[in-house]
PDB file of C-alpha atoms and ligand atoms in Angstrom:
ATOM      1  CA  MET A 522      -9.210  -3.370 -14.474  1.00 88.00           C
ATOM      2  CA  LYS A 523      -6.859  -2.085 -16.891  1.00 96.00           C
ATOM      3  CA  LYS A 524      -3.771  -0.775 -15.761  1.00 98.00           C
ATOM      4  CA  THR A 525      -2.491   2.940 -16.263  1.00 98.00           C
ATOM      5  CA  VAL A 526       1.231   3.515 -16.787  1.00 99.00           C
ATOM      6  CA  LEU A 527       2.667   7.482 -16.672  1.00 99.00           C
ATOM      7  CA  ILE A 528       5.428   7.651 -19.054  1.00 99.00           C
ATOM      8  CA  THR A 529       8.079  11.343 -19.172  1.00 99.00           C
ATOM      9  CA  GLY A 530       9.645  12.888 -22.258  1.00 98.00           C
ATOM     10  CA  ALA A 531       7.262  10.637 -24.481  1.00 98.00           C
ATOM     11  CA  THR A 532       7.131  12.124 -27.497  1.00 98.00           C
ATOM     12  CA  THR A 533      10.107  11.099 -28.962  1.00 98.00           C
ATOM     13  CA  GLY A 534      12.876   8.111 -29.352  1.00 98.00           C
ATOM     14  CA  ILE A 535      12.725   5.548 -26.117  1.00 98.00           C
ATOM     15  CA  GLY A 536       9.485   7.202 -24.421  1.00 98.00           C
ATOM     16  CA  LYS A 537       7.940   7.197 -27.712  1.00 98.00           C
ATOM     17  CA  ALA A 538       8.240   3.380 -28.291  1.00 98.00           C
ATOM     18  CA  THR A 539       7.574   2.577 -24.390  1.00 99.00           C
ATOM     19  CA  ALA A 540       4.128   4.037 -25.261  1.00 99.00           C
ATOM     20  CA  PHE A 541       3.367   1.749 -27.516  1.00 98.00           C
ATOM     21  CA  ALA A 542       4.973  -0.815 -25.839  1.00 98.00           C
ATOM     22  CA  PHE A 543       2.529  -0.529 -22.788  1.00 98.00           C
ATOM     23  CA  GLY A 544      -0.213   0.621 -25.709  1.00 98.00           C
ATOM     24  CA  ASN A 545      -0.154  -3.236 -26.916  1.00 98.00           C
ATOM     25  CA  LYS A 546      -0.468  -4.686 -23.765  1.00 98.00           C
ATOM     26  CA  ASP A 547      -3.812  -2.696 -22.955  1.00 98.00           C
ATOM     27  CA  TYR A 548      -2.795   0.148 -20.609  1.00 98.00           C
ATOM     28  CA  ASN A 549      -3.717   3.139 -20.310  1.00 98.00           C
ATOM     29  CA  VAL A 550      -0.936   5.228 -21.249  1.00 99.00           C
ATOM     30  CA  VAL A 551      -0.293   8.792 -19.377  1.00 99.00           C
ATOM     31  CA  PHE A 552       2.402  10.659 -21.056  1.00 99.00           C
ATOM     32  CA  THR A 553       4.088  13.855 -20.934  1.00 98.00           C
ATOM     33  CA  SER A 554       5.750  16.349 -23.591  1.00 98.00           C
ATOM     34  CA  ARG A 555       7.659  20.026 -22.597  1.00 98.00           C
ATOM     35  CA  ASN A 556       5.908  20.898 -25.810  1.00 97.00           C
ATOM     36  CA  GLN A 557       1.871  20.953 -26.558  1.00 98.00           C
ATOM     37  CA  ALA A 558       2.020  20.599 -30.732  1.00 98.00           C
ATOM     38  CA  ARG A 559       3.864  17.778 -30.418  1.00 98.00           C
ATOM     39  CA  GLY A 560       1.741  16.194 -27.331  1.00 98.00           C
ATOM     40  CA  GLU A 561      -1.312  16.362 -29.349  1.00 98.00           C
ATOM     41  CA  GLU A 562       0.123  14.975 -31.819  1.00 98.00           C
ATOM     42  CA  PHE A 563       1.447  11.718 -30.428  1.00 98.00           C
ATOM     43  CA  SER A 564      -1.610  11.705 -28.439  1.00 98.00           C
ATOM     44  CA  LYS A 565      -3.738  11.310 -32.110  1.00 98.00           C
ATOM     45  CA  GLU A 566      -1.316   8.851 -33.273  1.00 98.00           C
ATOM     46  CA  LEU A 567      -1.682   6.451 -30.448  1.00 98.00           C
ATOM     47  CA  SER A 568      -5.622   7.309 -30.380  1.00 98.00           C
ATOM     48  CA  ASP A 569      -5.111   5.700 -34.003  1.00 98.00           C
ATOM     49  CA  LYS A 570      -3.950   2.816 -33.257  1.00 98.00           C
ATOM     50  CA  GLY A 571      -6.732   2.305 -30.648  1.00 98.00           C
ATOM     51  CA  VAL A 572      -4.562   3.413 -27.268  1.00 98.00           C
ATOM     52  CA  GLU A 573      -6.293   5.037 -24.573  1.00 98.00           C
ATOM     53  CA  ASN A 574      -4.086   7.483 -23.601  1.00 98.00           C
ATOM     54  CA  THR A 575      -4.035  11.245 -21.745  1.00 99.00           C
ATOM     55  CA  PHE A 576      -1.272  13.946 -22.675  1.00 99.00           C
ATOM     56  CA  LEU A 577      -0.375  16.434 -20.153  1.00 98.00           C
ATOM     57  CA  GLU A 578       2.770  19.206 -20.451  1.00 98.00           C
ATOM     58  CA  LEU A 579       5.506  18.420 -18.025  1.00 98.00           C
ATOM     59  CA  ASP A 580       8.718  19.738 -17.325  1.00 98.00           C
ATOM     60  CA  VAL A 581       9.937  17.136 -15.197  1.00 98.00           C
ATOM     61  CA  THR A 582      12.376  19.645 -13.194  1.00 98.00           C
ATOM     62  CA  ASN A 583       9.526  21.186 -12.063  1.00 98.00           C
ATOM     63  CA  GLU A 584       8.701  19.727  -9.135  1.00 99.00           C
ATOM     64  CA  VAL A 585       5.012  20.936  -8.411  1.00 98.00           C
ATOM     65  CA  ALA A 586       4.255  20.254 -11.644  1.00 98.00           C
ATOM     66  CA  VAL A 587       5.655  16.519 -11.452  1.00 99.00           C
ATOM     67  CA  LYS A 588       3.094  16.392  -8.808  1.00 98.00           C
ATOM     68  CA  THR A 589       0.214  17.693 -10.073  1.00 98.00           C
ATOM     69  CA  VAL A 590       0.594  14.971 -13.379  1.00 98.00           C
ATOM     70  CA  VAL A 591       0.872  12.184 -10.978  1.00 98.00           C
ATOM     71  CA  GLU A 592      -2.721  13.261  -9.173  1.00 98.00           C
ATOM     72  CA  LYS A 593      -4.206  13.731 -12.552  1.00 98.00           C
ATOM     73  CA  ALA A 594      -3.015  10.569 -13.886  1.00 98.00           C
ATOM     74  CA  VAL A 595      -4.747   9.014 -10.907  1.00 98.00           C
ATOM     75  CA  ALA A 596      -8.007  11.456 -10.863  1.00 98.00           C
ATOM     76  CA  LYS A 597      -8.451  10.279 -14.135  1.00 98.00           C
ATOM     77  CA  TYR A 598      -7.913   6.015 -14.385  1.00 98.00           C
ATOM     78  CA  GLY A 599      -8.212   5.644 -10.408  1.00 97.00           C
ATOM     79  CA  LYS A 600      -5.163   4.148 -10.156  1.00 97.00           C
ATOM     80  CA  LEU A 601      -0.919   4.372 -11.281  1.00 98.00           C
ATOM     81  CA  ASP A 602       0.503   0.715 -11.549  1.00 98.00           C
ATOM     82  CA  ALA A 603       3.309   2.279 -13.304  1.00 99.00           C
ATOM     83  CA  LEU A 604       5.415   4.869 -13.633  1.00 99.00           C
ATOM     84  CA  VAL A 605       8.658   5.156 -16.428  1.00 99.00           C
ATOM     85  CA  ASN A 606      10.867   7.948 -15.500  1.00 99.00           C
ATOM     86  CA  ASN A 607      12.266   8.299 -19.251  1.00 98.00           C
ATOM     87  CA  ALA A 608      12.907  12.226 -19.637  1.00 98.00           C
ATOM     88  CA  GLY A 609      16.596  13.064 -19.270  1.00 98.00           C
ATOM     89  CA  VAL A 610      19.302  15.100 -21.203  1.00 97.00           C
ATOM     90  CA  ALA A 611      22.692  14.225 -22.113  1.00 96.00           C
ATOM     91  CA  LEU A 612      24.571  17.930 -23.047  1.00 95.00           C
ATOM     92  CA  GLY A 613      27.914  18.499 -23.807  1.00 90.00           C
ATOM     93  CA  SER A 614      30.135  15.772 -25.195  1.00 88.00           C
ATOM     94  CA  VAL A 615      33.384  17.131 -24.241  1.00 93.00           C
ATOM     95  CA  LEU A 616      37.052  16.495 -21.796  1.00 96.00           C
ATOM     96  CA  MET A 617      35.560  16.629 -18.398  1.00 97.00           C
ATOM     97  CA  ALA A 618      37.320  20.341 -17.561  1.00 97.00           C
ATOM     98  CA  ASP A 619      36.400  21.620 -20.987  1.00 97.00           C
ATOM     99  CA  ALA A 620      32.433  20.853 -20.192  1.00 97.00           C
ATOM    100  CA  THR A 621      30.438  24.024 -18.460  1.00 98.00           C
ATOM    101  CA  THR A 622      28.512  23.673 -14.930  1.00 98.00           C
ATOM    102  CA  GLU A 623      25.576  25.044 -16.338  1.00 98.00           C
ATOM    103  CA  ASP A 624      25.176  21.929 -18.526  1.00 98.00           C
ATOM    104  CA  LEU A 625      25.594  19.811 -15.814  1.00 98.00           C
ATOM    105  CA  ARG A 626      23.289  21.476 -13.602  1.00 98.00           C
ATOM    106  CA  GLN A 627      20.863  21.293 -16.142  1.00 98.00           C
ATOM    107  CA  MET A 628      21.353  17.387 -16.301  1.00 98.00           C
ATOM    108  CA  LEU A 629      21.228  16.902 -12.793  1.00 98.00           C
ATOM    109  CA  ASP A 630      17.782  18.987 -12.463  1.00 98.00           C
ATOM    110  CA  THR A 631      16.532  16.723 -15.599  1.00 98.00           C
ATOM    111  CA  ASN A 632      17.906  13.653 -14.868  1.00 98.00           C
ATOM    112  CA  VAL A 633      18.224  13.170 -10.999  1.00 99.00           C
ATOM    113  CA  MET A 634      15.772  15.287  -9.659  1.00 99.00           C
ATOM    114  CA  GLY A 635      13.286  14.908 -12.345  1.00 99.00           C
ATOM    115  CA  VAL A 636      13.357  11.329 -11.200  1.00 99.00           C
ATOM    116  CA  PHE A 637      12.912  11.743  -7.835  1.00 99.00           C
ATOM    117  CA  TYR A 638      10.425  13.594  -7.681  1.00 99.00           C
ATOM    118  CA  GLY A 639       8.140  11.183 -10.363  1.00 99.00           C
ATOM    119  CA  MET A 640       9.009   9.010  -7.568  1.00 99.00           C
ATOM    120  CA  LYS A 641       8.748  10.772  -4.795  1.00 98.00           C
ATOM    121  CA  TYR A 642       5.284  11.832  -6.143  1.00 98.00           C
ATOM    122  CA  ALA A 643       4.023   8.069  -7.519  1.00 99.00           C
ATOM    123  CA  ILE A 644       4.977   5.975  -4.346  1.00 98.00           C
ATOM    124  CA  LYS A 645       2.600   7.979  -2.462  1.00 98.00           C
ATOM    125  CA  GLU A 646      -0.121   7.453  -4.809  1.00 98.00           C
ATOM    126  CA  MET A 647       0.749   3.816  -5.673  1.00 98.00           C
ATOM    127  CA  LEU A 648       1.119   3.347  -1.589  1.00 98.00           C
ATOM    128  CA  LYS A 649      -2.522   4.261  -1.507  1.00 97.00           C
ATOM    129  CA  THR A 650      -4.067   2.194  -4.392  1.00 94.00           C
ATOM    130  CA  GLY A 651      -2.126  -1.217  -3.324  1.00 93.00           C
ATOM    131  CA  GLY A 652       1.106  -1.563  -4.865  1.00 98.00           C
ATOM    132  CA  GLY A 653       3.111  -0.475  -8.522  1.00 98.00           C
ATOM    133  CA  ALA A 654       6.255  -0.307 -10.564  1.00 99.00           C
ATOM    134  CA  ILE A 655       8.380   2.154 -11.012  1.00 99.00           C
ATOM    135  CA  VAL A 656      11.319   1.996 -14.131  1.00 99.00           C
ATOM    136  CA  ASN A 657      14.142   4.555 -14.266  1.00 99.00           C
ATOM    137  CA  LEU A 658      16.217   5.360 -17.161  1.00 98.00           C
ATOM    138  CA  ALA A 659      19.835   4.323 -15.997  1.00 98.00           C
ATOM    139  CA  SER A 660      22.616   4.369 -19.094  1.00 98.00           C
ATOM    140  CA  ILE A 661      25.390   1.946 -19.806  1.00 98.00           C
ATOM    141  CA  ALA A 662      27.195   5.178 -18.089  1.00 98.00           C
ATOM    142  CA  GLY A 663      25.372   4.751 -15.006  1.00 98.00           C
ATOM    143  CA  HIS A 664      27.783   1.779 -14.163  1.00 98.00           C
ATOM    144  CA  ASN A 665      30.744   2.658 -16.006  1.00 96.00           C
ATOM    145  CA  GLY A 666      32.857   5.580 -17.232  1.00 96.00           C
ATOM    146  CA  LEU A 667      32.634   6.279 -20.991  1.00 93.00           C
ATOM    147  CA  LEU A 668      34.982   8.869 -22.594  1.00 92.00           C
ATOM    148  CA  TYR A 669      33.487  12.268 -23.198  1.00 92.00           C
ATOM    149  CA  THR A 670      30.257  11.647 -20.668  1.00 94.00           C
ATOM    150  CA  ALA A 671      31.837  12.097 -17.327  1.00 97.00           C
ATOM    151  CA  GLN A 672      28.995  14.320 -15.884  1.00 98.00           C
ATOM    152  CA  TYR A 673      26.069  12.455 -17.375  1.00 97.00           C
ATOM    153  CA  CYS A 674      27.755   9.492 -16.040  1.00 98.00           C
ATOM    154  CA  ALA A 675      27.450  11.005 -12.766  1.00 98.00           C
ATOM    155  CA  THR A 676      23.805  11.490 -13.302  1.00 98.00           C
ATOM    156  CA  LYS A 677      22.808   8.517 -14.606  1.00 98.00           C
ATOM    157  CA  HIS A 678      25.198   6.623 -11.860  1.00 98.00           C
ATOM    158  CA  ALA A 679      23.097   8.829  -9.499  1.00 99.00           C
ATOM    159  CA  VAL A 680      19.763   7.243 -10.712  1.00 99.00           C
ATOM    160  CA  VAL A 681      20.991   4.135  -9.946  1.00 99.00           C
ATOM    161  CA  GLY A 682      21.771   4.674  -6.350  1.00 99.00           C
ATOM    162  CA  LEU A 683      17.897   6.508  -6.446  1.00 99.00           C
ATOM    163  CA  THR A 684      16.564   3.060  -7.609  1.00 99.00           C
ATOM    164  CA  LYS A 685      18.422   0.530  -5.448  1.00 99.00           C
ATOM    165  CA  GLY A 686      17.719   2.810  -2.368  1.00 98.00           C
ATOM    166  CA  ALA A 687      14.173   3.856  -3.197  1.00 99.00           C
ATOM    167  CA  ALA A 688      13.556  -0.117  -3.749  1.00 99.00           C
ATOM    168  CA  ILE A 689      14.942  -1.470  -0.591  1.00 98.00           C
ATOM    169  CA  ASP A 690      12.704   1.411   0.937  1.00 98.00           C
ATOM    170  CA  TYR A 691       9.108   0.073  -0.589  1.00 98.00           C
ATOM    171  CA  ALA A 692      10.418  -3.922  -0.501  1.00 98.00           C
ATOM    172  CA  THR A 693       7.599  -4.988   1.650  1.00 98.00           C
ATOM    173  CA  MET A 694       4.966  -2.693   0.241  1.00 98.00           C
ATOM    174  CA  GLY A 695       4.353  -3.633  -3.020  1.00 98.00           C
ATOM    175  CA  ILE A 696       6.137  -1.298  -5.002  1.00 99.00           C
ATOM    176  CA  ARG A 697       8.956  -2.698  -7.215  1.00 99.00           C
ATOM    177  CA  ILE A 698      11.748  -0.488  -8.373  1.00 99.00           C
ATOM    178  CA  ASN A 699      14.102  -1.490 -11.285  1.00 99.00           C
ATOM    179  CA  ALA A 700      16.411   0.691 -13.740  1.00 99.00           C
ATOM    180  CA  ILE A 701      16.954  -0.211 -17.380  1.00 99.00           C
ATOM    181  CA  ALA A 702      20.213   0.547 -19.185  1.00 98.00           C
ATOM    182  CA  PRO A 703      20.484   0.839 -22.334  1.00 98.00           C
ATOM    183  CA  GLY A 704      23.450   0.892 -24.682  1.00 98.00           C
ATOM    184  CA  ALA A 705      23.572   3.255 -27.127  1.00 97.00           C
ATOM    185  CA  ILE A 706      20.200   3.544 -29.018  1.00 98.00           C
ATOM    186  CA  LYS A 707      19.532   5.481 -32.275  1.00 94.00           C
ATOM    187  CA  THR A 708      17.807   8.402 -31.058  1.00 96.00           C
ATOM    188  CA  ASN A 709      18.040  12.557 -30.669  1.00 94.00           C
ATOM    189  CA  ILE A 710      20.091  12.362 -27.635  1.00 92.00           C
ATOM    190  CA  ILE A 711      22.761  10.026 -29.711  1.00 90.00           C
ATOM    191  CA  GLN A 712      22.540  11.879 -32.568  1.00 90.00           C
ATOM    192  CA  ALA A 713      23.536  15.093 -30.972  1.00 85.00           C
ATOM    193  CA  SER A 714      26.737  13.847 -30.123  1.00 82.00           C
ATOM    194  CA  ILE A 715      27.174  12.387 -33.603  1.00 89.00           C
ATOM    195  CA  ASP A 716      26.196  16.365 -35.397  1.00 89.00           C
ATOM    196  CA  THR A 717      28.999  17.835 -33.009  1.00 86.00           C
ATOM    197  CA  GLY A 718      31.822  15.306 -34.517  1.00 85.00           C
ATOM    198  CA  ALA A 719      32.565  13.677 -30.669  1.00 81.00           C
ATOM    199  CA  TYR A 720      31.476   9.946 -31.642  1.00 85.00           C
ATOM    200  CA  SER A 721      30.349   8.450 -35.299  1.00 91.00           C
ATOM    201  CA  GLU A 722      27.565   5.935 -35.740  1.00 93.00           C
ATOM    202  CA  GLU A 723      30.200   3.087 -36.656  1.00 95.00           C
ATOM    203  CA  SER A 724      32.615   4.450 -33.638  1.00 93.00           C
ATOM    204  CA  ILE A 725      29.284   3.697 -31.797  1.00 94.00           C
ATOM    205  CA  ALA A 726      28.277   0.627 -33.113  1.00 97.00           C
ATOM    206  CA  ALA A 727      31.858  -0.977 -32.724  1.00 97.00           C
ATOM    207  CA  ILE A 728      31.988  -0.325 -28.838  1.00 96.00           C
ATOM    208  CA  HIS A 729      29.219  -3.406 -28.634  1.00 98.00           C
ATOM    209  CA  PRO A 730      29.971  -7.162 -28.994  1.00 98.00           C
ATOM    210  CA  MET A 731      26.936  -7.059 -31.413  1.00 98.00           C
ATOM    211  CA  LYS A 732      28.269  -4.663 -33.762  1.00 98.00           C
ATOM    212  CA  ARG A 733      25.242  -2.187 -33.833  1.00 97.00           C
ATOM    213  CA  MET A 734      23.181   0.554 -31.556  1.00 97.00           C
ATOM    214  CA  GLY A 735      19.831  -0.717 -30.205  1.00 98.00           C
ATOM    215  CA  THR A 736      16.670   0.604 -31.488  1.00 98.00           C
ATOM    216  CA  PRO A 737      14.049   2.258 -28.989  1.00 98.00           C
ATOM    217  CA  GLU A 738      11.919  -0.751 -29.419  1.00 98.00           C
ATOM    218  CA  ASP A 739      14.370  -2.874 -28.060  1.00 98.00           C
ATOM    219  CA  ILE A 740      14.896  -0.564 -24.802  1.00 98.00           C
ATOM    220  CA  ALA A 741      11.066  -0.374 -24.526  1.00 98.00           C
ATOM    221  CA  ASN A 742      10.427  -4.248 -24.565  1.00 98.00           C
ATOM    222  CA  GLY A 743      13.240  -4.081 -21.322  1.00 98.00           C
ATOM    223  CA  ILE A 744      10.920  -1.499 -20.017  1.00 99.00           C
ATOM    224  CA  ALA A 745       7.455  -3.205 -20.204  1.00 98.00           C
ATOM    225  CA  PHE A 746       8.600  -6.599 -18.596  1.00 98.00           C
ATOM    226  CA  LEU A 747      10.325  -4.777 -15.749  1.00 99.00           C
ATOM    227  CA  ALA A 748       6.785  -2.661 -14.853  1.00 98.00           C
ATOM    228  CA  SER A 749       5.318  -6.051 -15.236  1.00 98.00           C
ATOM    229  CA  ASP A 750       3.700  -9.052 -13.367  1.00 97.00           C
ATOM    230  CA  ASP A 751       6.126 -11.270 -14.965  1.00 98.00           C
ATOM    231  CA  CYS A 752       8.965 -10.391 -12.842  1.00 98.00           C
ATOM    232  CA  PRO A 753       7.631 -10.166  -9.305  1.00 98.00           C
ATOM    233  CA  PHE A 754      10.775 -10.785  -7.534  1.00 98.00           C
ATOM    234  CA  MET A 755      12.957  -8.245  -9.409  1.00 98.00           C
ATOM    235  CA  THR A 756      13.888  -5.210  -7.349  1.00 99.00           C
ATOM    236  CA  GLY A 757      16.692  -2.790  -6.633  1.00 99.00           C
ATOM    237  CA  THR A 758      17.977  -4.230  -9.992  1.00 98.00           C
ATOM    238  CA  THR A 759      19.507  -2.942 -13.545  1.00 98.00           C
ATOM    239  CA  LEU A 760      18.749  -4.629 -16.615  1.00 98.00           C
ATOM    240  CA  PHE A 761      20.851  -4.339 -19.378  1.00 98.00           C
ATOM    241  CA  VAL A 762      19.633  -3.679 -22.731  1.00 98.00           C
ATOM    242  CA  ASP A 763      23.130  -3.103 -24.387  1.00 98.00           C
ATOM    243  CA  GLY A 764      23.892  -5.569 -27.584  1.00 98.00           C
ATOM    244  CA  GLY A 765      26.364  -7.048 -24.369  1.00 98.00           C
ATOM    245  CA  TYR A 766      28.170  -3.991 -23.928  1.00 98.00           C
ATOM    246  CA  ASN A 767      28.799  -4.874 -19.841  1.00 97.00           C
ATOM    247  CA  ALA A 768      29.741  -8.529 -20.129  1.00 97.00           C
ATOM    248  CA  GLN A 769      32.872  -6.812 -21.654  1.00 96.00           C
TER     249      GLN A 769
HETATM  250  P1  LIG B 392      15.054  11.417 -26.462  1.00 81.82           P
HETATM  251  O1  LIG B 392      15.965  13.047 -26.790  1.00 81.82           O
HETATM  252  O2  LIG B 392      13.937  11.054 -27.873  1.00 81.82           O
HETATM  253  O3  LIG B 392      14.701  11.303 -25.122  1.00 81.82           O
HETATM  254  C1  LIG B 392      14.404  12.587 -24.064  1.00 81.82           C
HETATM  255  C2  LIG B 392      13.223  12.759 -24.040  1.00 81.82           C
HETATM  256  O4  LIG B 392      13.115  13.770 -22.569  1.00 81.82           O
HETATM  257  C3  LIG B 392      12.893  14.287 -24.908  1.00 81.82           C
HETATM  258  O5  LIG B 392      11.443  13.948 -25.704  1.00 81.82           O
HETATM  259  C4  LIG B 392      12.762  15.386 -24.203  1.00 81.82           C
HETATM  260  O6  LIG B 392      12.214  16.241 -24.794  1.00 81.82           O
HETATM  261  C5  LIG B 392      12.528  15.059 -22.762  1.00 81.82           C
HETATM  262  N1  LIG B 392      13.273  15.828 -22.036  1.00 81.82           N
HETATM  263  C6  LIG B 392      14.185  16.575 -21.581  1.00 81.82           C
HETATM  264  N2  LIG B 392      14.259  17.340 -20.823  1.00 81.82           N
HETATM  265  C7  LIG B 392      13.057  17.467 -19.918  1.00 81.82           C
HETATM  266  C8  LIG B 392      12.700  17.930 -19.384  1.00 81.82           C
HETATM  267  N3  LIG B 392      13.580  18.794 -18.611  1.00 81.82           N
HETATM  268  N4  LIG B 392      10.832  17.899 -19.059  1.00 81.82           N
HETATM  269  C9  LIG B 392      10.081  17.057 -19.438  1.00 81.82           C
HETATM  270  N5  LIG B 392      10.888  16.255 -20.763  1.00 81.82           N
HETATM  271  C10 LIG B 392      12.223  16.036 -21.206  1.00 81.82           C
HETATM  272  O7  LIG B 392      16.259  10.780 -26.379  1.00 81.82           O
HETATM  273  P2  LIG B 392      15.895   9.360 -25.568  1.00 81.82           P
HETATM  274  O8  LIG B 392      17.571   8.325 -26.254  1.00 81.82           O
HETATM  275  O9  LIG B 392      14.525   8.770 -26.120  1.00 81.82           O
HETATM  276  O10 LIG B 392      16.155   9.327 -24.180  1.00 81.82           O
HETATM  277  C11 LIG B 392      15.295   8.141 -23.359  1.00 81.82           C
HETATM  278  C12 LIG B 392      15.871   8.685 -21.804  1.00 81.82           C
HETATM  279  O11 LIG B 392      17.196   7.354 -21.953  1.00 81.82           O
HETATM  280  C13 LIG B 392      16.878   9.775 -21.592  1.00 81.82           C
HETATM  281  O12 LIG B 392      16.702   9.430 -19.639  1.00 81.82           O
HETATM  282  C14 LIG B 392      18.344   8.828 -21.830  1.00 81.82           C
HETATM  283  O13 LIG B 392      18.816   9.418 -20.755  1.00 81.82           O
HETATM  284  C15 LIG B 392      18.063   7.719 -21.583  1.00 81.82           C
HETATM  285  N6  LIG B 392      19.299   6.302 -22.436  1.00 81.82           N
HETATM  286  C16 LIG B 392      19.316   7.263 -23.800  1.00 81.82           C
HETATM  287  C17 LIG B 392      20.458   6.082 -24.457  1.00 81.82           C
HETATM  288  C18 LIG B 392      20.515   6.308 -25.916  1.00 81.82           C
HETATM  289  O14 LIG B 392      22.007   5.512 -26.399  1.00 81.82           O
HETATM  290  N7  LIG B 392      19.726   6.883 -26.501  1.00 81.82           N
HETATM  291  C19 LIG B 392      21.247   5.198 -23.505  1.00 81.82           C
HETATM  292  C20 LIG B 392      21.187   5.188 -22.045  1.00 81.82           C
HETATM  293  C21 LIG B 392      19.889   5.822 -21.666  1.00 81.82           C
END
């Protein structure tokens, strides 16, 4: 039976590359976006490349909506083999005391609660259908402090905590749960910080031993690996795809 993956926030950046990575591995790709037009456009792009896909509109901060999306994916394809909790936001690249409470709340709602909802409802379905794999988007900011990023760091450390704890809970139940920690990847999130003048592309590249930023494809391949049968003994861990950043 063909496998099925659900990817949140998948019309841009890492999520988009991840949809193609799973499509290339012949998965059914269920993907979400908050934007109907962007979702439909990307669905066509995937179909044109021969990828069986379903687009569902979703704001991951809405628990009921997350539950519904997971259930719809299972209803359509019979089973959910993999969930990629990709949707995330990075707001306010400033010194901590200059950050707004509202920005942190939005990051907690999206990066932490959104991931929790996805895991919760996917796990319930996976338990019914013989297991699966979950990959959560953490970050090098989930293991370290980074300049102007304390609040985002807090949310990504929480993702690592959810990953480790849940991995232990379900280790004997056929569900593997891992995180991936990208270094700085060329996507909208980083571009927003470059646009505000907080960083430059050169200064971001310079913090990585490889002296470059990563590509969405670099991360997508790591995600597809973590979700695959090629790593059956991996759970509760974080795969660093960071140009050597975490080795320093
Ligand atoms: P991106 O901005 O292109 O992708 C994030 C996606 O999440 C967007 O499509 C956005 O619309 C969606 N999203 C945001 N809030 C949402 C919500 N409430 N409900 C549903 N969707 C929502 O940026 P990128 O880089 O592709 O980000 C993907 C993930 O990778 C995020 O979790 C991010 O924190 C993480 N990450 C990115 C790094 C980077 O350097 N670009 C580094 C480490 C982690």
